[in-house]
XYZ file of C-alpha atoms in Angstrom:
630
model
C 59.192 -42.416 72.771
C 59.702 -38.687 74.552
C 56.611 -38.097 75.810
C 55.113 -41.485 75.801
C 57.354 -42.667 78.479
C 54.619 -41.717 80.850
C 51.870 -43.356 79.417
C 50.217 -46.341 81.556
C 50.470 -49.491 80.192
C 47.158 -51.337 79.617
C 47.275 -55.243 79.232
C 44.072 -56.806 77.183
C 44.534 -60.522 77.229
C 42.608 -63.305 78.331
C 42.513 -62.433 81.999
C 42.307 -58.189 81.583
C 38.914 -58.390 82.818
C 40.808 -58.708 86.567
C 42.800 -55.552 85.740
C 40.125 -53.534 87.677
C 41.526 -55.244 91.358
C 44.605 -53.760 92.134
C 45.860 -56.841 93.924
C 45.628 -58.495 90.509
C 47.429 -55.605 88.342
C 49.991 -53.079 89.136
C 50.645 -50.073 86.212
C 52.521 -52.908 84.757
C 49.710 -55.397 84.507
C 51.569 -57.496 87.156
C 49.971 -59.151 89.984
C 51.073 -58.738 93.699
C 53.968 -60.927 94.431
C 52.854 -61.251 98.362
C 49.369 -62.508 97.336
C 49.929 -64.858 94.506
C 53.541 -65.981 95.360
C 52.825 -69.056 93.185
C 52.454 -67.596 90.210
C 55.921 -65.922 90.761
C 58.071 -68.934 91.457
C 61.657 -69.163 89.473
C 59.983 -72.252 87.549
C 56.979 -70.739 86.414
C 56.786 -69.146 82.739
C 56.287 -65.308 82.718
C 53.478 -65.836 79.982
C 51.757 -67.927 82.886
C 52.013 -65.728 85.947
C 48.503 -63.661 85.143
C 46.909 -67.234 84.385
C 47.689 -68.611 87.721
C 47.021 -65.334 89.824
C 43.680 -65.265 87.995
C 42.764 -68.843 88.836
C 44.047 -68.627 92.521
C 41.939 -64.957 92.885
C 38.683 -66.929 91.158
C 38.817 -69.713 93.840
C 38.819 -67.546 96.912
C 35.626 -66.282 95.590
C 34.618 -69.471 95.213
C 35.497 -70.406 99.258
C 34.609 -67.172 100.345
C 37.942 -65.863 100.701
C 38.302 -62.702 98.697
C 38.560 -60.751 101.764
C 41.048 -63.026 103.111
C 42.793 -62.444 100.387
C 42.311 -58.764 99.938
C 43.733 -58.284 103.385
C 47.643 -58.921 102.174
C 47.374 -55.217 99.959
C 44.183 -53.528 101.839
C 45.226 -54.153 105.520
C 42.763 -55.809 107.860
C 39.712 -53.963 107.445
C 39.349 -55.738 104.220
C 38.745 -58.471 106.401
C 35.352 -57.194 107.115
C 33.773 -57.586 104.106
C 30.531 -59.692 104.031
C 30.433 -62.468 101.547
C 27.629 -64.870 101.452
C 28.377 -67.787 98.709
C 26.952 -65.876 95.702
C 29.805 -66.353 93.194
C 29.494 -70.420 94.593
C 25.976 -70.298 93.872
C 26.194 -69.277 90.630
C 28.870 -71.545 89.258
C 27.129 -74.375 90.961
C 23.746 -73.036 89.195
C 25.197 -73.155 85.768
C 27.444 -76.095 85.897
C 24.233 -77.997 86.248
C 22.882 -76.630 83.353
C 25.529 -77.268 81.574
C 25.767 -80.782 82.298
C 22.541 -81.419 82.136
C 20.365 -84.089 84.250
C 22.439 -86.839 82.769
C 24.627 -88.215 80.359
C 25.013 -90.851 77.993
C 27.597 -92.073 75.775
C 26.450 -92.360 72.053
C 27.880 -94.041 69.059
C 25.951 -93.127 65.839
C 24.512 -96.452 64.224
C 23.870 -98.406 67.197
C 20.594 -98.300 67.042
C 20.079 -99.478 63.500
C 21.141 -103.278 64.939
C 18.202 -104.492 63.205
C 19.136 -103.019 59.602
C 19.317 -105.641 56.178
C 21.693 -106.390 54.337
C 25.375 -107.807 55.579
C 27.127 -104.716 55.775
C 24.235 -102.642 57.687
C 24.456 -105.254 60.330
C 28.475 -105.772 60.613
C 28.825 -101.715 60.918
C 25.357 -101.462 63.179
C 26.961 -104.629 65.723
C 30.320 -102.806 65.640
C 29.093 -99.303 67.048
C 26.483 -101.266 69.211
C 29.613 -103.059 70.644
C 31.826 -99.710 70.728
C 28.592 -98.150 72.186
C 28.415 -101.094 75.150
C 32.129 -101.249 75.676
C 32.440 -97.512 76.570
C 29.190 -97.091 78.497
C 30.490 -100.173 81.117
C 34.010 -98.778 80.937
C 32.338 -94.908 82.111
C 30.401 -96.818 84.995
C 33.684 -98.590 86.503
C 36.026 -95.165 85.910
C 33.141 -93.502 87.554
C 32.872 -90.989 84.654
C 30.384 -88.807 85.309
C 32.150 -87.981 89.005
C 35.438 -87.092 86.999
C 33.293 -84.875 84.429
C 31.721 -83.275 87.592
C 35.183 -82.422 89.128
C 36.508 -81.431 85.258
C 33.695 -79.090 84.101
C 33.073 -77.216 87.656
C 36.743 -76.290 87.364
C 36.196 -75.285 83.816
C 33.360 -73.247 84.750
C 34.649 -71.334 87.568
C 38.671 -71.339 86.198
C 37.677 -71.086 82.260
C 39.435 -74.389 82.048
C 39.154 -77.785 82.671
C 41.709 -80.591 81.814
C 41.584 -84.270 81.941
C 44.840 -86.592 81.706
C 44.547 -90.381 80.156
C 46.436 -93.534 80.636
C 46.609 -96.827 80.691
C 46.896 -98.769 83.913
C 48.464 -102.116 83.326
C 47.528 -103.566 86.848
C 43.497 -102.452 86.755
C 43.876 -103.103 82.901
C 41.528 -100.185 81.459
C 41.633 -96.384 80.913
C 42.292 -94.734 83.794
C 40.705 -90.483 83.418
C 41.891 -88.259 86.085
C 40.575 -84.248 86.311
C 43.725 -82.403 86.855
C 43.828 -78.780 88.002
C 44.458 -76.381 85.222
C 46.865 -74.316 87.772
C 48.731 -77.642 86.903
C 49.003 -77.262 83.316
C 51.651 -75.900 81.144
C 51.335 -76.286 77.176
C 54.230 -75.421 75.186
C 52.282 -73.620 72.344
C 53.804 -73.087 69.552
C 53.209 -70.203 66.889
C 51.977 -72.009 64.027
C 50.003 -74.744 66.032
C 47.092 -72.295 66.393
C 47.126 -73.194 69.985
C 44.531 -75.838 69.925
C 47.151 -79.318 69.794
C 50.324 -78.338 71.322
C 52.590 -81.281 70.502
C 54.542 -80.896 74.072
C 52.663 -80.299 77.578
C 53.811 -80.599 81.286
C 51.880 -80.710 84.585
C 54.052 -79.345 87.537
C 53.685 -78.909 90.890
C 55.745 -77.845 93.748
C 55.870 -80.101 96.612
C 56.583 -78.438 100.650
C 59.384 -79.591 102.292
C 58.961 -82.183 104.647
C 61.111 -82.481 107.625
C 59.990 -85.606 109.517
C 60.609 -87.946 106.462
C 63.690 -85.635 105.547
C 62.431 -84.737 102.131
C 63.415 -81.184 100.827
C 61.081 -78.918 98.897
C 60.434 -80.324 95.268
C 58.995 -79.750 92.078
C 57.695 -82.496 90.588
C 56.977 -82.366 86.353
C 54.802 -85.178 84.613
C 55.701 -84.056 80.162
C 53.896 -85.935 77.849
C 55.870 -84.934 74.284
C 55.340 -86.336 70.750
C 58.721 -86.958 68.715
C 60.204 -89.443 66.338
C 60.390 -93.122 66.947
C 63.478 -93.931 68.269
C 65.344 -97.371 69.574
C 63.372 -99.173 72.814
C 64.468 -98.831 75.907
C 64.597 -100.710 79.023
C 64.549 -100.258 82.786
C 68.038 -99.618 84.991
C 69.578 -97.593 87.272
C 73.018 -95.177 86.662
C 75.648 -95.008 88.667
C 74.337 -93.077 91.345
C 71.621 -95.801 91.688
C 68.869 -93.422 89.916
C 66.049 -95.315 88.281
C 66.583 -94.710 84.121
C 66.316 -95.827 80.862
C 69.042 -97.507 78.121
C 68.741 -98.542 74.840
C 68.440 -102.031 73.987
C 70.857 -103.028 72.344
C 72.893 -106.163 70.792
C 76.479 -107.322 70.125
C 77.717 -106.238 66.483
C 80.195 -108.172 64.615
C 82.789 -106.611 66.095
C 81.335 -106.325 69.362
C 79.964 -103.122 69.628
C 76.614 -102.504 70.524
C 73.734 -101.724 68.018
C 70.434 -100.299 68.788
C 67.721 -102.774 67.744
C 64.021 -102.098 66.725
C 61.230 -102.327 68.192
C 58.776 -104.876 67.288
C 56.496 -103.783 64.249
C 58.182 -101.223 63.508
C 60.111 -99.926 60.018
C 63.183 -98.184 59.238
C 63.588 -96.218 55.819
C 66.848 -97.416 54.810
C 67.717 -94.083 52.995
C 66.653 -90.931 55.862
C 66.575 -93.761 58.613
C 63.363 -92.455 59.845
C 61.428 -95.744 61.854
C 57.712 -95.484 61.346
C 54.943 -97.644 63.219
C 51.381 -99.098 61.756
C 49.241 -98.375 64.798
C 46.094 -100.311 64.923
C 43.436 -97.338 64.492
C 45.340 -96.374 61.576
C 46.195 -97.285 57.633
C 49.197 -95.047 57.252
C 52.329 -95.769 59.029
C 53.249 -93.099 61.348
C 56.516 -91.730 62.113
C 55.589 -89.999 65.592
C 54.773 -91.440 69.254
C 54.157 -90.119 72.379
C 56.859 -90.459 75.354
C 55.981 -89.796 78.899
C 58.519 -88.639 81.550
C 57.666 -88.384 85.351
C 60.853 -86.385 86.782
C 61.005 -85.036 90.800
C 63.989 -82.168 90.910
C 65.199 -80.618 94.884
C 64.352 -76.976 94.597
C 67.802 -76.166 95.941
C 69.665 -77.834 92.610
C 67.484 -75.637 90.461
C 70.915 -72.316 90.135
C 69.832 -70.898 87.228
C 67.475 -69.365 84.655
C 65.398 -72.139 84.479
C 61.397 -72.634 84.050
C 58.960 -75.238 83.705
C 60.158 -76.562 80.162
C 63.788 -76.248 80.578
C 64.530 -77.577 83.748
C 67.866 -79.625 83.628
C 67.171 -83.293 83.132
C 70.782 -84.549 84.869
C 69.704 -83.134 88.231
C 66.187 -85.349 88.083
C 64.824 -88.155 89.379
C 62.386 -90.120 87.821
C 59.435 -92.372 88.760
C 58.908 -95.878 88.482
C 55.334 -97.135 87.502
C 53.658 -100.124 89.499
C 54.476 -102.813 86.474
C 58.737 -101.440 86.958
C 58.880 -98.992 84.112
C 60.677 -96.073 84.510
C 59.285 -92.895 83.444
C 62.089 -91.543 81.632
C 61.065 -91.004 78.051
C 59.151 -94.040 78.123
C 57.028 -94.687 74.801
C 53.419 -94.975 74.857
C 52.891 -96.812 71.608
C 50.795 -94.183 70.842
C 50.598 -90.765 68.087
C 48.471 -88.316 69.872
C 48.730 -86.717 73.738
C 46.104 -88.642 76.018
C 45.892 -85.064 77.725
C 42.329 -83.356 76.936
C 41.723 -79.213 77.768
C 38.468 -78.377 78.174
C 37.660 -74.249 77.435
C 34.311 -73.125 79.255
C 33.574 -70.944 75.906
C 34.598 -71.313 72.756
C 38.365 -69.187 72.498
C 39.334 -66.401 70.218
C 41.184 -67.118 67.102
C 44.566 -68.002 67.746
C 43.203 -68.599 72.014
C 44.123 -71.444 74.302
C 42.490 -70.541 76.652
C 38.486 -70.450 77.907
C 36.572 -67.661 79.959
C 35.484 -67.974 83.506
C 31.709 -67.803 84.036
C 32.354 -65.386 86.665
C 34.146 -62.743 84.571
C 31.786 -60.459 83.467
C 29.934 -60.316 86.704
C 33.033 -59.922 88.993
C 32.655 -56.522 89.633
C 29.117 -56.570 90.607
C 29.835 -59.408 93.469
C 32.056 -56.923 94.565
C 29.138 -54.296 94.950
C 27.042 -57.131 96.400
C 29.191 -57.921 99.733
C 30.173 -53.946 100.073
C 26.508 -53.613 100.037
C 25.991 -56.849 102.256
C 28.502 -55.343 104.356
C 26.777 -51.785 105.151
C 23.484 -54.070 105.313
C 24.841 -55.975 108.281
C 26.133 -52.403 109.431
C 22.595 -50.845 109.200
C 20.471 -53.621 110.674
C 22.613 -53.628 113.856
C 21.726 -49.487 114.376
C 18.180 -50.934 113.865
C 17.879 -54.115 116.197
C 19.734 -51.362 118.729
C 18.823 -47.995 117.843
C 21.297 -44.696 119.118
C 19.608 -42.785 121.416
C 19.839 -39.086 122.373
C 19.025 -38.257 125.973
C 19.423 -34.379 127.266
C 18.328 -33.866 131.487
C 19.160 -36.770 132.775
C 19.057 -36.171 136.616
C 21.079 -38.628 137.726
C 24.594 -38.685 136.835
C 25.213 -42.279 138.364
C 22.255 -43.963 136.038
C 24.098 -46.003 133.323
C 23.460 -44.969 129.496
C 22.611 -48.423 128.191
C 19.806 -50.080 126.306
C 18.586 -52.462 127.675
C 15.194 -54.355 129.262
C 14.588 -52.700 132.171
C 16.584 -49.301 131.953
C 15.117 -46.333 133.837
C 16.485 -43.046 132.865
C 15.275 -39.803 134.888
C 14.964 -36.732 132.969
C 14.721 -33.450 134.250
C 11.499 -30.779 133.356
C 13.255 -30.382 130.335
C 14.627 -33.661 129.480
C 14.554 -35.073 126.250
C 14.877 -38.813 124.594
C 15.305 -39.204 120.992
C 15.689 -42.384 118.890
C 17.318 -42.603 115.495
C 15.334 -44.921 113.115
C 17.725 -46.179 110.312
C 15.239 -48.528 109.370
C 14.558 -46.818 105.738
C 18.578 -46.734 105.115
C 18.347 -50.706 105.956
C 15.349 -50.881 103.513
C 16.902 -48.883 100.803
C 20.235 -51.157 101.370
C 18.290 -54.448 100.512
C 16.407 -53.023 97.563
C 20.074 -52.170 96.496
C 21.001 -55.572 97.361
C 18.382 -56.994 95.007
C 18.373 -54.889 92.211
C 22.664 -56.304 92.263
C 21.293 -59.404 92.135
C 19.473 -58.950 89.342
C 21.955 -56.929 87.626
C 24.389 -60.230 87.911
C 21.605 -62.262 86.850
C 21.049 -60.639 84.029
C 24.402 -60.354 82.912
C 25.324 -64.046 83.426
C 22.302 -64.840 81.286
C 20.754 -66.833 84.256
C 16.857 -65.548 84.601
C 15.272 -66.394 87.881
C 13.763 -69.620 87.115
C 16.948 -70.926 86.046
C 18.309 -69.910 89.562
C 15.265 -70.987 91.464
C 14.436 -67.198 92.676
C 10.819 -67.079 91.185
C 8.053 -66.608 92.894
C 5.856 -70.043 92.274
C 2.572 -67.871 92.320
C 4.206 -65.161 90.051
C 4.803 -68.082 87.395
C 4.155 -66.705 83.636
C 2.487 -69.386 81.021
C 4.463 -71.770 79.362
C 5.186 -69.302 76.484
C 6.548 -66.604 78.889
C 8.514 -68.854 80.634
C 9.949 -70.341 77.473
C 10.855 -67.219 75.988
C 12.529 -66.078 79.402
C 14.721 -68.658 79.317
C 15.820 -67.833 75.970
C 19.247 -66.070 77.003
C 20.106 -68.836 78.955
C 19.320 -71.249 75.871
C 22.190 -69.337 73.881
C 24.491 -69.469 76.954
C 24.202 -73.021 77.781
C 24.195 -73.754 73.272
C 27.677 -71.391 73.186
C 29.161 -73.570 76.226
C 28.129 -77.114 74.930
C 29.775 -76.112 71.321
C 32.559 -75.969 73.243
C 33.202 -79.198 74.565
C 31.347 -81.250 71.633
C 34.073 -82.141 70.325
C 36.248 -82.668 73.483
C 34.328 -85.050 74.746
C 34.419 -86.591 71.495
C 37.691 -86.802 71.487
C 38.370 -88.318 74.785
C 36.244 -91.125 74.051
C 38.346 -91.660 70.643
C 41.500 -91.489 73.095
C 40.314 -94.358 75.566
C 38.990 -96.876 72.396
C 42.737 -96.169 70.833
C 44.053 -96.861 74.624
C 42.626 -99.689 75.038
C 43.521 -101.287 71.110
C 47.113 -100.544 72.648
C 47.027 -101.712 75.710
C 45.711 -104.862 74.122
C 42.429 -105.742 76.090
C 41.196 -108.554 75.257
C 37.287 -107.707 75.195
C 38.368 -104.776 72.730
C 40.381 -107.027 70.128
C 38.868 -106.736 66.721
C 37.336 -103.329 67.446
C 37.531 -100.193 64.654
C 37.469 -96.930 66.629
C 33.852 -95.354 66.112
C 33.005 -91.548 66.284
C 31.323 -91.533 69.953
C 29.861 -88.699 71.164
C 29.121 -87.727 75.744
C 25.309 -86.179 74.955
C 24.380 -83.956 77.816
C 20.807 -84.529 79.203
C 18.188 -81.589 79.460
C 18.165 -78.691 81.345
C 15.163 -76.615 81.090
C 12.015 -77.604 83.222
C 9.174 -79.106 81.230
C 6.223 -80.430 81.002
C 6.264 -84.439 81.187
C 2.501 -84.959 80.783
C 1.964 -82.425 77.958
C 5.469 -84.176 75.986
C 3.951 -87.597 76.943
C 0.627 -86.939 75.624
C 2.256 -85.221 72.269
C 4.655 -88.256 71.549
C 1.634 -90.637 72.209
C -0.523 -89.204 69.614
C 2.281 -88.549 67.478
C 3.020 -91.801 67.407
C -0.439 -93.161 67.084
C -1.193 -90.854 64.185
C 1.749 -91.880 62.601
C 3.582 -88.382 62.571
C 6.029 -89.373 64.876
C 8.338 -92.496 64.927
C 8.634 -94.803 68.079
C 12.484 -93.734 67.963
C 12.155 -90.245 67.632
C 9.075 -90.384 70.118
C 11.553 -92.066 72.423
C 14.766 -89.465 72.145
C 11.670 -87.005 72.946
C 11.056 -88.638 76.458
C 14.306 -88.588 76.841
C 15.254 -85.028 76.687
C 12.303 -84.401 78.963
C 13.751 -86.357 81.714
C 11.860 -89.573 81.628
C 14.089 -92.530 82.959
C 14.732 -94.337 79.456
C 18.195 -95.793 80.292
C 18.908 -97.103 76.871
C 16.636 -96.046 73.760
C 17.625 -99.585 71.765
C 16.678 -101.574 74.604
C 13.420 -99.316 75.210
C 12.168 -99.691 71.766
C 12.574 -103.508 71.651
C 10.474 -103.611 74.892
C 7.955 -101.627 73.332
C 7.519 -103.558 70.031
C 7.994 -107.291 71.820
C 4.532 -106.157 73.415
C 3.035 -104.548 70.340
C 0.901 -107.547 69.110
C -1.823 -105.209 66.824
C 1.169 -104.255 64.881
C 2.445 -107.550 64.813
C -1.350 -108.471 63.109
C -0.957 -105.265 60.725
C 2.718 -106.854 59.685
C 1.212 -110.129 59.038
C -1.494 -109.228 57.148
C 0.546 -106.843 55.327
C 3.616 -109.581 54.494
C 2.078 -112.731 55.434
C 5.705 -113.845 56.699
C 5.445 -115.092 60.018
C 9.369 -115.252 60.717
C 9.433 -111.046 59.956
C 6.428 -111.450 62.512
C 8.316 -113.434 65.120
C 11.530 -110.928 65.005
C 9.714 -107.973 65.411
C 8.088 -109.273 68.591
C 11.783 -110.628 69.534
C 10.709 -113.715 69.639
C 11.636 -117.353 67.785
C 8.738 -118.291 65.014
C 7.010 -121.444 65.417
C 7.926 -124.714 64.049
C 4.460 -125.044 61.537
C 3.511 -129.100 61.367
C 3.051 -130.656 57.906
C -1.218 -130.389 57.146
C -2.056 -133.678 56.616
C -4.804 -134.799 53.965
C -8.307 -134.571 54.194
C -10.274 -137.984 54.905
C -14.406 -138.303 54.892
C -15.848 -139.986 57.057
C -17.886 -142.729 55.150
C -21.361 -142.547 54.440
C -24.254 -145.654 54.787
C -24.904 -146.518 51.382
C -20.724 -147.102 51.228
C -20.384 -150.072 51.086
C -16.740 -151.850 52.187
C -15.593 -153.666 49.178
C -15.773 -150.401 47.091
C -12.796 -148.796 49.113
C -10.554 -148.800 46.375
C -11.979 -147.049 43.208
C -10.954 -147.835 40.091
C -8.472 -145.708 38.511
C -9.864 -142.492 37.640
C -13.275 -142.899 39.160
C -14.054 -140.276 41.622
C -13.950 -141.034 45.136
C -17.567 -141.644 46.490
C -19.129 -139.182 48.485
C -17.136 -136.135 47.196
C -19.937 -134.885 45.031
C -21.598 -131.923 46.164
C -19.309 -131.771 49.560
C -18.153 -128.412 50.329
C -15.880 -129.868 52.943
């Protein structure tokens, strides 16, 4: 290029916004290999070195460590930077917006248990089942902890990842938040690099001398591929846990792979295909995990995360004896879910950090913390200036007590740095702001405002309407994560074979995340209640109502049948409007009475009756019914 070979490189990816830190990026874009050694191990991908030196950089903000780690490039005095738990605070601050007060798992349809008609009640009992099944299975996971540990990472990181399986001895789902530092898709071109169809989780592990165990790297690869033969458990000749083909004895004694159970070879391309139970079409893909531990000293070569050489490993055994060497899941998809804190650019893997855009302006906030703490020592012990001081052996110090003695023309001046401290916090606020403003967080969201400074409920709702499009762009982009992850652990279960989930069709559930904006629970209770009584509202949408504003409605089915099993004027307006006293009874939840047979009328006699005329003569009108209105 001639005279372009002088030009500096700039790099615009996902992470460029770091470029401004010189420990992050050299002319090259590179980060410093003494400060982020991990991301330049032998294993890891060059594509992946930025990633990890931006995550490791973002999480000693996080802990308060920037300076720490500034010190490997700027020397010690970087060491004296201030830093007071902002960037903390405001991940912390919008991670529970983002989440919301609470969640609940939703299937659509459950609530319509009480619809007519045969096939309105099968499908309304089978999401009201799906809808029960995955709301106990969240409680004994503890779900909302792992979505806690999940999103914070995604919100401080940019990503978040969660890794499924099925645990044969606590026989459920098990959901584990993994780090994404961990976390190492093979993305292919023309995947779009949304579903990569091979991904690993690696780790180094330290040597450890007292147990005599070298330094490691240990690689967990979940990969989709064609169905092959099954394989069972056994060792090779070194004694290394593996895997062989089952076989059996041909005719002429050689052995031939068998097939698994269900499954179906084409007899002309000899592709085997499987009928998996959430699907109608057979499929000719499944999903093979492989848990392999390789000595970093075997590892002579050009090697990296996804070509490490699989006759130097060592793989793990699971608690029920299987080896984890290519061992099929009976399943088609990855149980591995990655969780972007915004929605990514076309053709983007990756999410954003909450922190990027307002990097730079923490920085300005502990430099200017920094010469705050500088200034308000000058101030709590101001310099003097003292001229004609008469004796030499006095000692210059402030202090209670100190007597100075000045000559005629003696002098003592004090330097008041007071207004330089006062200018520095005004500086220090207006930052604040500044970072508020460009994280879309006003100060009610963050808890700054002034209770007697409050605006009116207009004001404050149209304040909050940046952080309305912040926390709307974030949720779009784990709607339909979440969605499916809880598709991933009904099709885990259906293979794992549990027996409370036998007969169950996979239903579109959704994780709904709870309010986040304060309101006003009287005014929103006194709306739905005349809603409701005006007949503008319905009960269920009065209900969904109270529960966005925070009320504790635990389950909106269950809520509504309370409601109505105490409703007894409506119960009067539905008899008098159907005059059908079992629709009565089943509104109220209750069982109709049994209604005894009316039995016939008999007068009492009159005086002039006389005995023997008891039995009339047919056709002759009883006596004493004339004129009776009885």
């Amino acid at each position: 290029m001639g005279w372009l070979s002088g030009a500096k490189q700039v790099v615009i990816d996902a992470w460029s916004w770091l470029n401004y830190k010189p420990i992050y990026a050299n002319d090259r874009g590179i980060p410093y290999r003494r400060a982020f050694p991990e991301a330049k191990a032998t294993w890891v991908p060059a594509a992946d070195e930025r990633r990890l030196a931006a995550y490791k950089l973002l999480a000693a903000y996080d802990h308060n460590q920037a300076a720490e780690l500034a010190e490997v490039r700027d020397g010690p005095e970087a060491r004296e930077r201030r830093e007071f738990g902002d960037p903390s605070m405001f991940v912390d601050t919008i991670l529970a917006h983002v989440l919301g007060r609470e969640q609940h798992i939703t299937v659509p349809g459950a609530e319509n248990t009480g619809t007519t008609g045969s096939q309105g009640e099968s499908a309304a009992a089978m999401a009201e089942r799906v809808q029960t099944l995955l709301r106990d299975w969240a409680d004994t996971e503890l779900l909302p902890m792992r979505i806690q540990q999940s999103e914070r990472k995604a919100v401080l990181l940019g990503d978040g990842v969660y890794r499924l399986a099925w645990d044969p001895t606590k026989r459920r789902v098990t959901v584990r938040s993994v780090d994404p530092g961990f976390y190492f898709p093979v993305l292919e071109e023309d995947d779009g690099g949304e579903f990569p169809s091979r991904v690993h989780f690696a780790w180094e592990l330290a040597e450890d001398t007292r147990r005599g165990l070298k330094a490691r790297i240990r690689r967990i690869t979940y990969e989709l591929a064609p169905i092959g033969a099954p394989t069972s458990p056994s060792t090779d000749t070194d004694g290394r846990p593996v895997r062989v083909p089952v076989t059996v004895e041909g005719p002429e004694g050689e052995p031939i792979p068998v097939i698994g159970q269900g499954d179906t070879v084409d007899p002309d391309t000899g592709t085997i295909t499987r009928l998996y139970p959430w699907s109608d079409t057979p499929s000719p893909v499944t999903c093979y995990l492989t848990d392999a531990t390789w000595n970093l000293d075997d590892l002579k070569g050009d090697y990296d995360v996804d070509s490490l050489p699989m006759a130097k490993a060592s793989y793990a055994v699971r608690s029920d004896g299987e080896v984890l060497d290519r061992l099929d899941l009976l399943i088609d998809f990855l149980p591995v879910i990655h969780v972007p804190n915004t929605v990514p650019d076309a053709e983007e893997h990756w999410g954003q950090s909450s922190l990027a855009k307002v990097l730079q302006v923490f920085d300005e906030l502990a430099s200017s913390d920094t010469d705050s703490s500088r200034a308000s020592a000058t101030t709590g012990l101001p310099m003097l200036a003292v001229s004609g001081v008469t004796d030499s052996r006095s000692q210059m110090a402030v202090e209670p007590g100190a007597v100075w003695k000045l000559g005629d023309t003696g002098k003592l001046t004090a330097v008041d740095t007071s207004p330089a401290l006062r200018e520095l916090r005004e500086h220090v606020h207006d930052l604040a702001d500044r970072a508020a403003t460009v994280a879309r967080l006003p100060a009610v969201a963050l808890g700054t405002l002034d209770p007697t400074k409050a605006p009116s409920g207009y004001a404050l709702e149209v304040s909050l309407g940046p952080l309305d499009s912040l926390i709307g762009s974030m949720r779009l982009a784990r709607d339909h994560k979440y969605a499916l992850l809880l598709k991933m652990v009904q099709r885990l279960h259906l293979a794992g074979q549990h027996p409370d989930w036998v007969g169950i069709t996979v239903q579109p559930a959704k994780l709904v995340f709870g309010p986040y904006k304060p309101t006003d629970r009287n005014g929103i209770l006194t709306m739905v209640t005349l809603g409701v009584e005006k007949g503008v509202l319905s009960k269920e949408t009065a209900i969904r109502m109270l529960i966005e504003a925070g009320f504790p409605i635990e389950d909106a089915e269950d809520e509504l049948r309370r409601i109505d099993a105490r409703s007894f004027d409506d119960a009067r307006a539905l008899a008098d409007a159907l005059g059908n006293v079992e629709e009565v009874a089943a509104f109220l939840g209750r069982k109709a009475p049994d209604e005894p047979e009316t039995p016939p009328v008999r007068l009492p006699p009159t005086e002039d009756d006389d005995p023997e005329d008891d039995e009339e003569a047919p056709g002759q009108e009883p006596r004493g019914s004339r004129g009776n209105t009885a």
